Short mmCIF file of C-alpha atoms and ligand atoms in Angstrom, two decimals:
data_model
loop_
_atom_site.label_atom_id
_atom_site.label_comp_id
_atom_site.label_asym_id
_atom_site.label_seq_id
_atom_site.Cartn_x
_atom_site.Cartn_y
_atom_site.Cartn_z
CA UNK A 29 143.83 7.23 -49.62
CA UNK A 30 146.44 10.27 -50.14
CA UNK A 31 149.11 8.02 -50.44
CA UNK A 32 147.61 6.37 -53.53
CA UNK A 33 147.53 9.91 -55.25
CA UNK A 34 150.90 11.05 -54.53
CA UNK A 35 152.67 9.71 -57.60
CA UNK A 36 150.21 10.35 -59.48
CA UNK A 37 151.15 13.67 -61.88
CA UNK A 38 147.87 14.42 -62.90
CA UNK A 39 149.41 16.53 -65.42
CA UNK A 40 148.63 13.79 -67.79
CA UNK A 41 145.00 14.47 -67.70
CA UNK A 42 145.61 17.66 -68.45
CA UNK A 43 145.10 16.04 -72.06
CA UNK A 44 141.76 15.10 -71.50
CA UNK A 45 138.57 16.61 -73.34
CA UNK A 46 140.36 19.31 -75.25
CA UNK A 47 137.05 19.10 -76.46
CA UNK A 48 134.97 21.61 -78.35
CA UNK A 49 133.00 22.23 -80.96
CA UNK A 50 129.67 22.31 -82.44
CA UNK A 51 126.91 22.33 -84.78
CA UNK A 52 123.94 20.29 -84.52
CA UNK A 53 124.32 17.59 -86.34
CA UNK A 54 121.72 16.38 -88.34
CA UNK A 55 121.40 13.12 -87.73
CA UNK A 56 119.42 10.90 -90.29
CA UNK A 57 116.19 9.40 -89.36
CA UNK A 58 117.12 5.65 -90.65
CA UNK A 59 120.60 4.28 -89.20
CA UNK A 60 119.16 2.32 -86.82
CA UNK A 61 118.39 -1.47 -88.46
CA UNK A 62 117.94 -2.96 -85.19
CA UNK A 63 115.41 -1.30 -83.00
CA UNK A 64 113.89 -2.92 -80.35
CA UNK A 65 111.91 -1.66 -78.15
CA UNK A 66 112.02 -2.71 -74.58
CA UNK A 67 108.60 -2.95 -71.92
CA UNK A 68 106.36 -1.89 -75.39
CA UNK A 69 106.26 1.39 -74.06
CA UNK A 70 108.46 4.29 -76.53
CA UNK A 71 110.77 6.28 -74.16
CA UNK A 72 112.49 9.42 -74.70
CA UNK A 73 115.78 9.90 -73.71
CA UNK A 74 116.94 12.82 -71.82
CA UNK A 75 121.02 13.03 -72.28
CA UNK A 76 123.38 15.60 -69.90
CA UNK A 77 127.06 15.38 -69.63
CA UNK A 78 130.16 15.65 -72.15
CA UNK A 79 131.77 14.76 -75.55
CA UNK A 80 130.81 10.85 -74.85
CA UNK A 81 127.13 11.73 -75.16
CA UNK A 82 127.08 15.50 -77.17
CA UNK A 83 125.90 14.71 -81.01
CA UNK A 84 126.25 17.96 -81.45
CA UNK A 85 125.62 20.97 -78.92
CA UNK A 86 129.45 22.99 -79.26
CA UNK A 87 129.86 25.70 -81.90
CA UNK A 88 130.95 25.14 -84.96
CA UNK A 89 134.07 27.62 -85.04
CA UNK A 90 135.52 26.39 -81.79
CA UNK A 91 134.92 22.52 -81.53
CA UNK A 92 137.08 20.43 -83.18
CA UNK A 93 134.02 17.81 -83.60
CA UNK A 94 133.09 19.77 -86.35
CA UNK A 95 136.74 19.59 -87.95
CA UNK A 96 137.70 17.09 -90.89
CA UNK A 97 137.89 14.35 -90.33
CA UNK A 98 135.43 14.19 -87.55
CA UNK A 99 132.12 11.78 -88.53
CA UNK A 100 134.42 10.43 -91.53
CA UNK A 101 132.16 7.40 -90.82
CA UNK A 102 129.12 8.75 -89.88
CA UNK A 103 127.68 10.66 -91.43
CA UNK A 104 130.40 11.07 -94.04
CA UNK A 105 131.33 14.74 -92.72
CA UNK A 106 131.87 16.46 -89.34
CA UNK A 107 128.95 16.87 -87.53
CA UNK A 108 129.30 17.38 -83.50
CA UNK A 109 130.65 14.16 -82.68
CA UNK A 110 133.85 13.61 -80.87
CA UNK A 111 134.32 10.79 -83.36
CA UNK A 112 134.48 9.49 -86.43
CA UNK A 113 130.73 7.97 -86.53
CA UNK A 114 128.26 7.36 -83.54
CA UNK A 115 128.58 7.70 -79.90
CA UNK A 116 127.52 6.34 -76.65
CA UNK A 117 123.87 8.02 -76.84
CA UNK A 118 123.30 6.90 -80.57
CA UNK A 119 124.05 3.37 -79.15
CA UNK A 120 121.66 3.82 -76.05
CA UNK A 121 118.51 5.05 -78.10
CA UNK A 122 118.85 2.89 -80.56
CA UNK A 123 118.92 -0.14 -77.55
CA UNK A 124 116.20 2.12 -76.53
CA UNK A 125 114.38 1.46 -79.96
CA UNK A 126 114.28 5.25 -80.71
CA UNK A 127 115.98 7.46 -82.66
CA UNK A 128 119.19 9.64 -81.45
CA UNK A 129 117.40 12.63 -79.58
CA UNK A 130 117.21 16.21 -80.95
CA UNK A 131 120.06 18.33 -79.56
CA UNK A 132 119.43 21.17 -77.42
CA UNK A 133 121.65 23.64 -79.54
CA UNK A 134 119.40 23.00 -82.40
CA UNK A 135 116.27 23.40 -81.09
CA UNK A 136 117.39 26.66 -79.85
CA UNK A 137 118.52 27.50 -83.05
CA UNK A 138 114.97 26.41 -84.60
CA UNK A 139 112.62 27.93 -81.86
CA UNK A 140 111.43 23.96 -81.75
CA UNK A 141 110.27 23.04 -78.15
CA UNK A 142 109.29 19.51 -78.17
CA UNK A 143 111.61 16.66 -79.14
CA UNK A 144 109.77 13.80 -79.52
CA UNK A 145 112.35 11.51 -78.31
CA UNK A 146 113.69 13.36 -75.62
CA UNK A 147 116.76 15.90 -75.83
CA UNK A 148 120.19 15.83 -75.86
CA UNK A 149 121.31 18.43 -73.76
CA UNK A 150 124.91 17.17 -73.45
CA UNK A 151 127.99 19.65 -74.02
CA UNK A 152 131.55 18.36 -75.07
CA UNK A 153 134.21 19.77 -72.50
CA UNK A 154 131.50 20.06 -69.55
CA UNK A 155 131.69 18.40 -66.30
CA UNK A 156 129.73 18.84 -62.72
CA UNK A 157 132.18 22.28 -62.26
CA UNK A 158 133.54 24.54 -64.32
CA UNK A 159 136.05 23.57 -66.61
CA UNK A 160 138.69 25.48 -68.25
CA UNK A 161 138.36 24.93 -71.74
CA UNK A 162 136.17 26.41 -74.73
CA UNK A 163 133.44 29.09 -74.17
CA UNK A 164 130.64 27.01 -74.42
CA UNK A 165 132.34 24.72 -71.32
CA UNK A 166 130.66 26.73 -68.52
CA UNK A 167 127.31 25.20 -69.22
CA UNK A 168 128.12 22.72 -66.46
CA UNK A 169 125.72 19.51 -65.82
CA UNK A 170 123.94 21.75 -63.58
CA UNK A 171 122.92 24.24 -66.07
CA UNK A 172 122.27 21.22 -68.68
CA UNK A 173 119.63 19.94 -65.92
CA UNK A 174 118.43 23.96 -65.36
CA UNK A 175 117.74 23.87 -69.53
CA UNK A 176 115.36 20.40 -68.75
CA UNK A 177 113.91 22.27 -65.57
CA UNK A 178 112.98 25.39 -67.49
CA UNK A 179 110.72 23.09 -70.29
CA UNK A 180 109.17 20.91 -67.87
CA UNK A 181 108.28 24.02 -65.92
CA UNK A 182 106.93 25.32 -69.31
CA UNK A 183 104.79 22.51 -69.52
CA UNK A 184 106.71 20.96 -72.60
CA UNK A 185 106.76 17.70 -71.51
CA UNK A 186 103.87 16.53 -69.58
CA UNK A 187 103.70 13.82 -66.61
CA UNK A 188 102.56 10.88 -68.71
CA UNK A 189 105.93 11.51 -71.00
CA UNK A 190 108.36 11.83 -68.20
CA UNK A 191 106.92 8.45 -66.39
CA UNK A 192 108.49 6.86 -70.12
CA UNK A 193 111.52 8.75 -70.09
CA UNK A 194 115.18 7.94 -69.25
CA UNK A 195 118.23 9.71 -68.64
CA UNK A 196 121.89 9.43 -69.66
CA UNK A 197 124.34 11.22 -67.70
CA UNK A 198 127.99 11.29 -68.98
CA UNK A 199 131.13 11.99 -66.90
CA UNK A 200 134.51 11.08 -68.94
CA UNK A 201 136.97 13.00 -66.87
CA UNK A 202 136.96 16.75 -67.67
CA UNK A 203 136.21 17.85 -63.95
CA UNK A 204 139.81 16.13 -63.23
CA UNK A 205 141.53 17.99 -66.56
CA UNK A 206 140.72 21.07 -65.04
CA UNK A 207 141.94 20.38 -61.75
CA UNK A 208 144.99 19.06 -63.27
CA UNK A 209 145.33 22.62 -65.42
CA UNK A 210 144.69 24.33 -61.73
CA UNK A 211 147.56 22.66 -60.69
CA UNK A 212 145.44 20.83 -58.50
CA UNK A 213 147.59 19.12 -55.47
CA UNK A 214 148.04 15.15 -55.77
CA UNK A 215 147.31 14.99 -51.87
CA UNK A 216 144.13 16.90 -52.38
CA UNK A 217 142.70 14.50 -55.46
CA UNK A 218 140.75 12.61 -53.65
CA UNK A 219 138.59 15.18 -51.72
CA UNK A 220 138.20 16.62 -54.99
CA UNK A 221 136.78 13.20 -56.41
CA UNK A 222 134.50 13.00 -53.05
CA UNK A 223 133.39 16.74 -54.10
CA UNK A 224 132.82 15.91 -58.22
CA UNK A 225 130.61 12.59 -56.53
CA UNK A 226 128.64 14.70 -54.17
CA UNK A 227 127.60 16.98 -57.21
CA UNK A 228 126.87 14.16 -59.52
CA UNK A 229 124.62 12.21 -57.03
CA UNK A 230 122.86 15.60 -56.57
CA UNK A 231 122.42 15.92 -60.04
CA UNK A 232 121.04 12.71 -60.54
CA UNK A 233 118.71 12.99 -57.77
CA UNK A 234 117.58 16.32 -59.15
CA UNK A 235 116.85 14.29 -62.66
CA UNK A 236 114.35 11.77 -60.72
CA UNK A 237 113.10 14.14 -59.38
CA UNK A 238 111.76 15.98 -62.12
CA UNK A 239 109.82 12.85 -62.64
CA UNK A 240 112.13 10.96 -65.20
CA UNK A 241 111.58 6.96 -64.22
CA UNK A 242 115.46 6.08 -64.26
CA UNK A 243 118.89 7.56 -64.80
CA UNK A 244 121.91 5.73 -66.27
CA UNK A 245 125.65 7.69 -65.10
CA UNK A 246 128.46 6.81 -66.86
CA UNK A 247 131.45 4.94 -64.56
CA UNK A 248 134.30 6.65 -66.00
CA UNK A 249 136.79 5.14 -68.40
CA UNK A 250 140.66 3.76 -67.07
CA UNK A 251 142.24 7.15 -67.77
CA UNK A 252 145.12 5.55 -67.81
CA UNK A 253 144.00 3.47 -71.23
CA UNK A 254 143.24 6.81 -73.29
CA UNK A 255 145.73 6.92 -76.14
CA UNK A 256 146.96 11.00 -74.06
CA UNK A 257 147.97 8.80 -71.40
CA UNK A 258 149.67 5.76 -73.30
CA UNK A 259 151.22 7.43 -75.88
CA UNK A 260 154.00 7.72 -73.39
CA UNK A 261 154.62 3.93 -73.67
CA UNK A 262 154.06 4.15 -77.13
CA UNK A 263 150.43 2.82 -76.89
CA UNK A 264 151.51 -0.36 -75.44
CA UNK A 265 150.02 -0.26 -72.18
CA UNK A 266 147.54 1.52 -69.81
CA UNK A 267 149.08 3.42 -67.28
CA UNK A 268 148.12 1.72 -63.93
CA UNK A 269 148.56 4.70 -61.76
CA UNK A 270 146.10 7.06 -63.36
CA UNK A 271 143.82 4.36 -64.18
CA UNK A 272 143.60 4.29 -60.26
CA UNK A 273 142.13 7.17 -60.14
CA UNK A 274 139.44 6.15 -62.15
CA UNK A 275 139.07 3.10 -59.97
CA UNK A 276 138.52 5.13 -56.52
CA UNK A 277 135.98 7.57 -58.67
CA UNK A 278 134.32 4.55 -59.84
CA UNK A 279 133.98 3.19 -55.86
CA UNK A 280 132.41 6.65 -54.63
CA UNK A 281 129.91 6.77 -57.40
CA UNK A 282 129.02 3.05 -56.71
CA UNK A 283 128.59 4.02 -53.07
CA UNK A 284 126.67 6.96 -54.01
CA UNK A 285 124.40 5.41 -56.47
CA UNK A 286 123.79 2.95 -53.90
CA UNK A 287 122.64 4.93 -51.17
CA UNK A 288 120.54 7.05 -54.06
CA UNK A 289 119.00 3.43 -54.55
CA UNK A 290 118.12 2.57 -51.08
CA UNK A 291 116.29 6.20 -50.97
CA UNK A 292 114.02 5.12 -53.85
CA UNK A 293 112.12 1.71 -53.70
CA UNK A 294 113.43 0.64 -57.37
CA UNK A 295 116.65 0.72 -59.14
CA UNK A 296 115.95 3.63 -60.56
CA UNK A 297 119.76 4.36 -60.82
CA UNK A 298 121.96 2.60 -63.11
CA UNK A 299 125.79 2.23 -63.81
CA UNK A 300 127.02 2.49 -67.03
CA UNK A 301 130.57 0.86 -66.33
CA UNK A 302 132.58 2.48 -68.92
CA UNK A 303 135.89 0.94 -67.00
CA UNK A 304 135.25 -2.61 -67.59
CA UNK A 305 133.50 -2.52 -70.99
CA UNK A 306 136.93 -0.71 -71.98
CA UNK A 307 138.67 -3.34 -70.33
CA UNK A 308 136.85 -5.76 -71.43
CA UNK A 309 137.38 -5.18 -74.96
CA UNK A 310 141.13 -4.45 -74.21
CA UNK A 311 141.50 -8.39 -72.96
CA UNK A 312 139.13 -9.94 -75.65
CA UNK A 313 141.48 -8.65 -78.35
CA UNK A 314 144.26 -9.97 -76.21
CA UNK A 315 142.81 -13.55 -75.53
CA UNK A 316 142.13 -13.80 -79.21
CA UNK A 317 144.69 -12.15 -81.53
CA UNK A 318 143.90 -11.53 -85.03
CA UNK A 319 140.16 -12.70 -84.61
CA UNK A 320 139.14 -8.96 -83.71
CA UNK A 321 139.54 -5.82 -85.69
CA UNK A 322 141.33 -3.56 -83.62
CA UNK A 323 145.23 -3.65 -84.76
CA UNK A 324 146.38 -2.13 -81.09
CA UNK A 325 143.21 -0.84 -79.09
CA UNK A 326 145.24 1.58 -77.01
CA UNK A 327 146.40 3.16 -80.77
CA UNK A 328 143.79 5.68 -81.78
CA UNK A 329 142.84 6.07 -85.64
CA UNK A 330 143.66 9.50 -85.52
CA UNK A 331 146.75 10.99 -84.21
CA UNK A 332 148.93 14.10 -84.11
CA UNK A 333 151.99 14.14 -85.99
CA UNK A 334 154.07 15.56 -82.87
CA UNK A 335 152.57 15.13 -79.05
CA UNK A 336 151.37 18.87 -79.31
CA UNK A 337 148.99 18.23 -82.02
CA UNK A 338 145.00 16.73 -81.60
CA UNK A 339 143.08 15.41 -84.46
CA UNK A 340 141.52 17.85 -86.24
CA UNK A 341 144.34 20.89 -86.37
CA UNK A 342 145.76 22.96 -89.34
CA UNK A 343 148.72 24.92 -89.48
CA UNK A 344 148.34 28.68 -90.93
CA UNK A 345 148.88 27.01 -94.11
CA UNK A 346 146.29 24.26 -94.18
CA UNK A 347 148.23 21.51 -93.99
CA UNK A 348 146.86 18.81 -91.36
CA UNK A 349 149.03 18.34 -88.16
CA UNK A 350 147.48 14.86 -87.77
CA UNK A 351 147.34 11.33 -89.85
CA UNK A 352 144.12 8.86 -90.07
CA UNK A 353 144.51 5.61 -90.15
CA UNK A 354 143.00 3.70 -93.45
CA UNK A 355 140.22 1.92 -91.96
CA UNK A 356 138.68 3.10 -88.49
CA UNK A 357 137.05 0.24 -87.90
CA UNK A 358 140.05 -1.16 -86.68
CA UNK A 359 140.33 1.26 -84.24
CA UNK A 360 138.82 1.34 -80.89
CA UNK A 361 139.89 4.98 -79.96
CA UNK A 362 139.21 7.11 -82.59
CA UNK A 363 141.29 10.37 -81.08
CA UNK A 364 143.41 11.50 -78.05
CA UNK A 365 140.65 10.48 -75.66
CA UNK A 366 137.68 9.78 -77.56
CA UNK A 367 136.90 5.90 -78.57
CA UNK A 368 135.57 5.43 -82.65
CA UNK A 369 132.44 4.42 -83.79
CA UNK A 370 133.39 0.57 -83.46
CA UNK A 371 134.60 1.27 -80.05
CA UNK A 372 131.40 2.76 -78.83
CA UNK A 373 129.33 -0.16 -80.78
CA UNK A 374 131.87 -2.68 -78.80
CA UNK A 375 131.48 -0.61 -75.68
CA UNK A 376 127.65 -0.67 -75.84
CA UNK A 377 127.95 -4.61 -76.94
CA UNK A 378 130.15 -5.04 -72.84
CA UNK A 379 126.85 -2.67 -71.31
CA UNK A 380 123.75 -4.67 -72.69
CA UNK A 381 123.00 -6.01 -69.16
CA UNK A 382 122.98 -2.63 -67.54
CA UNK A 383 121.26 -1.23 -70.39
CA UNK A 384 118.68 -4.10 -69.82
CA UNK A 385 117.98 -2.41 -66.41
CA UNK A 386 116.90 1.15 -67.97
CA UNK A 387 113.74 -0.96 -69.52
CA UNK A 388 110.69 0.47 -67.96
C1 LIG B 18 152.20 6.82 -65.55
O1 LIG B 18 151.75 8.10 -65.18
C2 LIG B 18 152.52 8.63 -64.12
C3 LIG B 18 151.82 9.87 -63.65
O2 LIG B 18 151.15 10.51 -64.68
C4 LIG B 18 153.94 8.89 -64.63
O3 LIG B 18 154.72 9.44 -63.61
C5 LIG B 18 154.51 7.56 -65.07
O4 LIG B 18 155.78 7.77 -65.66
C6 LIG B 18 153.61 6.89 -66.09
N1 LIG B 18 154.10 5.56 -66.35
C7 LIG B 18 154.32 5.11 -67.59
C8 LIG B 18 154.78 3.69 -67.69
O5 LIG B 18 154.14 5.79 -68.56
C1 LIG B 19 129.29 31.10 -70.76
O1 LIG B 19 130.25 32.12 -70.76
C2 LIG B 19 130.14 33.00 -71.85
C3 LIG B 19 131.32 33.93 -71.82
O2 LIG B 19 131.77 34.15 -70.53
C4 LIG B 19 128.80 33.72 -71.77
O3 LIG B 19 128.66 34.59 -72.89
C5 LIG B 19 127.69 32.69 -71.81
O4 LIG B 19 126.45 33.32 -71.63
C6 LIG B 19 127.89 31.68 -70.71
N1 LIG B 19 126.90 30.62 -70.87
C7 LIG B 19 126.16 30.18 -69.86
C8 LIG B 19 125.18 29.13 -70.21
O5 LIG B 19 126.27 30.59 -68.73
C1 LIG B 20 150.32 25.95 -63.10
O1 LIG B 20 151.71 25.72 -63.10
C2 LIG B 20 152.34 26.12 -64.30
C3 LIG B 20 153.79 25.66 -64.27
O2 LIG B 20 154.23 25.49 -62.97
C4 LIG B 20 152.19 27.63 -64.45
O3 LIG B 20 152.81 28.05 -65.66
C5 LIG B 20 150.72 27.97 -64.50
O4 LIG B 20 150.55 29.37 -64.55
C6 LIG B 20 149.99 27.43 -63.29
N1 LIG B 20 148.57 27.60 -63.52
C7 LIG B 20 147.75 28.01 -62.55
C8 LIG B 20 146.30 28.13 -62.95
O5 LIG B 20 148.13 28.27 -61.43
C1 LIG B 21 140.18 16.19 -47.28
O1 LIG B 21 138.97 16.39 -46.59
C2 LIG B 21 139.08 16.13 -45.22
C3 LIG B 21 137.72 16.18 -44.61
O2 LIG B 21 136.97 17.23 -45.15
C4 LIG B 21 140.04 17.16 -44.61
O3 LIG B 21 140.17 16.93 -43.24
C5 LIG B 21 141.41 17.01 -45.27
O4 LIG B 21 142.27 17.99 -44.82
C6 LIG B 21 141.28 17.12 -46.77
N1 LIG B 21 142.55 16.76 -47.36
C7 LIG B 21 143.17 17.52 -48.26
C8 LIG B 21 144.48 17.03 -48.76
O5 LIG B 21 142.69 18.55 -48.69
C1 LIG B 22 120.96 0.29 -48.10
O1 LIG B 22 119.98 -0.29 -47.25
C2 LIG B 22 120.34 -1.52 -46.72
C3 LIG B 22 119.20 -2.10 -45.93
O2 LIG B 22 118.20 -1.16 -45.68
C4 LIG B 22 121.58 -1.36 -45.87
O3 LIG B 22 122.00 -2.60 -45.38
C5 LIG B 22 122.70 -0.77 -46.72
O4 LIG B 22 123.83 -0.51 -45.94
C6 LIG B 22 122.24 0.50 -47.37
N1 LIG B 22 123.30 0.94 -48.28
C7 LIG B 22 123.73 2.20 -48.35
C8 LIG B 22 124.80 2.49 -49.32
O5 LIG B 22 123.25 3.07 -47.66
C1 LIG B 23 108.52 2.82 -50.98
O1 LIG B 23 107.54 1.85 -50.69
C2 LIG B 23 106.77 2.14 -49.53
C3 LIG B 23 105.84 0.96 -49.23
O2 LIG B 23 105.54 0.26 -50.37
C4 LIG B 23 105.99 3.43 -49.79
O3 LIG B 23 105.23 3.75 -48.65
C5 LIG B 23 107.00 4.54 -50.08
O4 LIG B 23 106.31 5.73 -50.41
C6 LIG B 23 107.92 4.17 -51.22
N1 LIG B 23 108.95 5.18 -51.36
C7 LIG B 23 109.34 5.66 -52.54
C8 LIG B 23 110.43 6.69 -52.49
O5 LIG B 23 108.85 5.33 -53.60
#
C-alpha cells in the first residue's frame, strides 16, 4: 500500500475544511414540501461529524459559515452552513420526514434540553482527532458523542425515543488536512487512515450502543474532485492520485462497517457513499451536456480572486477577496471544498437507496 501514497503530496489537502464558524442557525419550521415518513414511526436524528452535517454549531466571529455570502440561498443570509442553502443533514431529515434537528450550540445557548427531533451535535472543522484549525475544532467526534452520553445519562431522552432514533456521522476529510499541516509522511498515510478507521468504527459502535437503532457514516468524497484540489487543472479534472486516497479510506471503512455488521444481527450500519454520488453526478452531467444545470461541476460558485483567498474573506478595507457566481444552482460545489445546496439535493437524489436502509 505505501507505494500508492508516495506521490501523493498531501499538501493539497492541506486546503481542506478551513472551516469555521458559527451561530445557530435558525432554521424555519416549513422548507420541507416533501416529507415522508418512512416505517410510520417519527425518528429523531442524532447528527456528529463536520461542516457536511453542522447547520450551525461554530461561532459566529470565527466561522466563515456565518460570512456573506454563506446561506445566500437558504435562508437568504449566513447562518452556520458551509453553503449557500441546505446541507447533507437538512436532506436526510427531511427523507426522514422530520424537520432539520436543533443544534447543540443553541440549545446550550437557550438552557433547552430536549430536541424533539433529535440534535445536531456536528462541528465544522472536527474530525475523529484533533485538528488544527479554529478553536472550536477540538470538540472531536468523540466529545460530540460525550455531549449525547451526558443527556441520555441525564435521562433526556428515554429508551422508547432512542429505539426511533438514527444517527448521521460525517467524515469529509479534516483528520487528513491536519496530518497534511503536520507534515504528515506520504509513507505513513495509510497507517494513519487504518488509525482515523479504528476511531470511527469505535465511535459508531459507541452510538449503538447508547441504544440508537442505526447509524449512517459518511464514505468520504474523491478529494481529488474538490474545487482546492482541481483548481490546479483549472477545474477541469479530478486529480486521480488524491482521489486514491479517498478510495483506500473508503475500503477500510467498508471493511469496518462490515465486521461492525456481522457483530449485530441487523444492518444497523449504513454507508453513505459520498464518492460515487459525487461521481455520479460528475458523469451524468457528462453523458448529457446541457440537459443539467451545473456549467462545470468541478467549478465552485464561489471562489477566491487569487489561490490564497476562501469564500467569505475581506481585506482591512472591506472589499471581498472572492466572486459568486450569478445563479448557484448551477453549481454543484458551492466553495473550496464544500458542495451548494443543489449539489447536496443531487447528492442526496445518488443516496436514496442507502437512505432507504436507515427506515426503522
Ligand atoms: C495531483 O496531485 C498530486 C499530489 O497532490 C500532484 O503532485 C499532481 O501534480 C496533481 N496532478 C494534477 C494533474 O494536478
Ligand atoms: C477547546 O479548546 C479551547 C481553547 O483551548 C477551550 O477553551 C475549550 O474549552 C475546548 N473545548 C472543549 C470542548 O474541549
Ligand atoms: C511543516 O513544514 C513546513 C515547511 O517545510 C514548516 O514551515 C512547518 O513549520 C512544518 N510544520 C510542522 C507542524 O512541523
Ligand atoms: C504501519 O503500521 C505497521 C504495523 O503497525 C508498521 O509495521 C509500519 O512500520 C507502519 N508504517 C509506517 C510507514 O509507519
Ligand atoms: C461476517 O460473517 C460472515 C459469516 O459469519 C463471514 O463470512 C465474513 O467474513 C464476516 N465478515 C467480516 C468482515 O468479518
Ligand atoms: C442475534 O440473534 C441471536 C439469535 O436470534 C440472539 O441470541 C443474539 O442475542 C442476537 N445478537 C444481537 C447482537 O442482537
Amino acid at each position: 500500500m505505501e507505494n500508492q501514497w508516495r506521490h501523493v503530496s498531501v499538501f493539497h489537502l492541506l486546503f481542506f475544511f478551513i472551516l469555521t464558524g458559527i451561530q445557530v442557525v435558525q432554521s424555519s419550521p416549513h422548507y420541507y414540501h416533501h416529507h415522508r415518513r418512512l416505517g410510520g414511526r417519527l425518528s429523531k436524528l442524532f447528527v456528529f461529524g463536520d461542516s457536511y452535517a453542522d447547520t450551525g454549531n461554530n461561532q459566529k466571529p470565527v466561522a466563515r459559515s456565518w460570512k456573506v455570502p454563506y446561506g445566500i440561498t437558504f435562508p437568504g443570509k449566513p447562518a452556520g452552513r458551509f453553503s449557500d442553502g441546505r446541507v447533507l443533514t437538512d436532506y436526510v431529515a427531511s427523507f426522514l420526514g422530520i424537520k432539520t434537528p436543533v443544534e447543540w450550540r443553541k440549545m446550550e445557548a437557550n438552557r433547552l434540553r430536549y430536541g424533539p427531533y433529535g440534535i445536531n451535535f456536528a462541528f465544522g472543522g472536527t474530525g475523529v482527532f484533533d485538528t488544527v484549525v479554529a478553536p472550536d475544532r477540538n470538540i472531536t467526534m468523540t466529545k460530540q458523542i460525550d455531549f449525547f452520553q451526558q443527556l441520555i445519562h441525564d435521562g433526556v431522552y428515554s429508551k422508547l425515543d432512542l429505539d426511533s432514533s438514527v444517527a448521521l456521522v460525517s467524515l469529509a476529510g479534516n483528520d487528513y488536512t491536519t496530518y497534511s499541516a503536520r507534515n504528515g509522511s506520504t509513507e505513513g498515510l495509510s497507517n494513519f487512515t487504518a488509525s482515523i478507521i479504528n476511531q470511527l468504527a469505535i465511535n459508531m459502535k459507541r452510538i449503538h450502543d447508547m441504544g440508537v437503532k442505526k447509524v449512517a457514516v459518511t464514505a468520504v468524497e474523491p478529494f481529488g474532485c474538490l474545487p482546492a484540489n482541481s483548481v490546479l487543472s483549472s477545474y477541469q479534472q479530478c486529480n486521480e492520485t488524491n482521489n486514491k486516497i479517498s478510495i483506500f479510506h473508503n475500503l477500510l471503512l467498508q471493511q469496518a462497517v462490515e465486521k461492525l455488521n456481522n457483530e449485530t444481527n441487523e444492518s444497523t450500519f449504513i454507508i453513505l457513499d459520498l464518492y460515487n454520488a459525487f461521481i455520479s453526478t460528475f458523469e451524468r452531467q457528462k453523458d448529457h451536456p446541457g440537459s443539467l444545470k451545473y456549467v462545470n461541476p468541478l467549478k465552485p460558485c464561489c471562489v477566491g480572486i487569487t489561490t490564497k483567498d476562501l469564500c467569505g474573506e475581506k481585506d482591512e478595507n472591506g472589499v471581498a477577496k472572492y466572486t459568486v457566481c450569478q445563479d448557484p444552482e448551477s453549481a454543484f460545489f458551492w466553495d473550496d471544498v464544500h458542495p451548494s445546496q443543489e449539489g447536496w439535493h443531487a447528492v442526496s437524489s445518488a443516496l436514496q437507496n442507502s437512505l432507504q436502509q436507515l427506515s426503522l
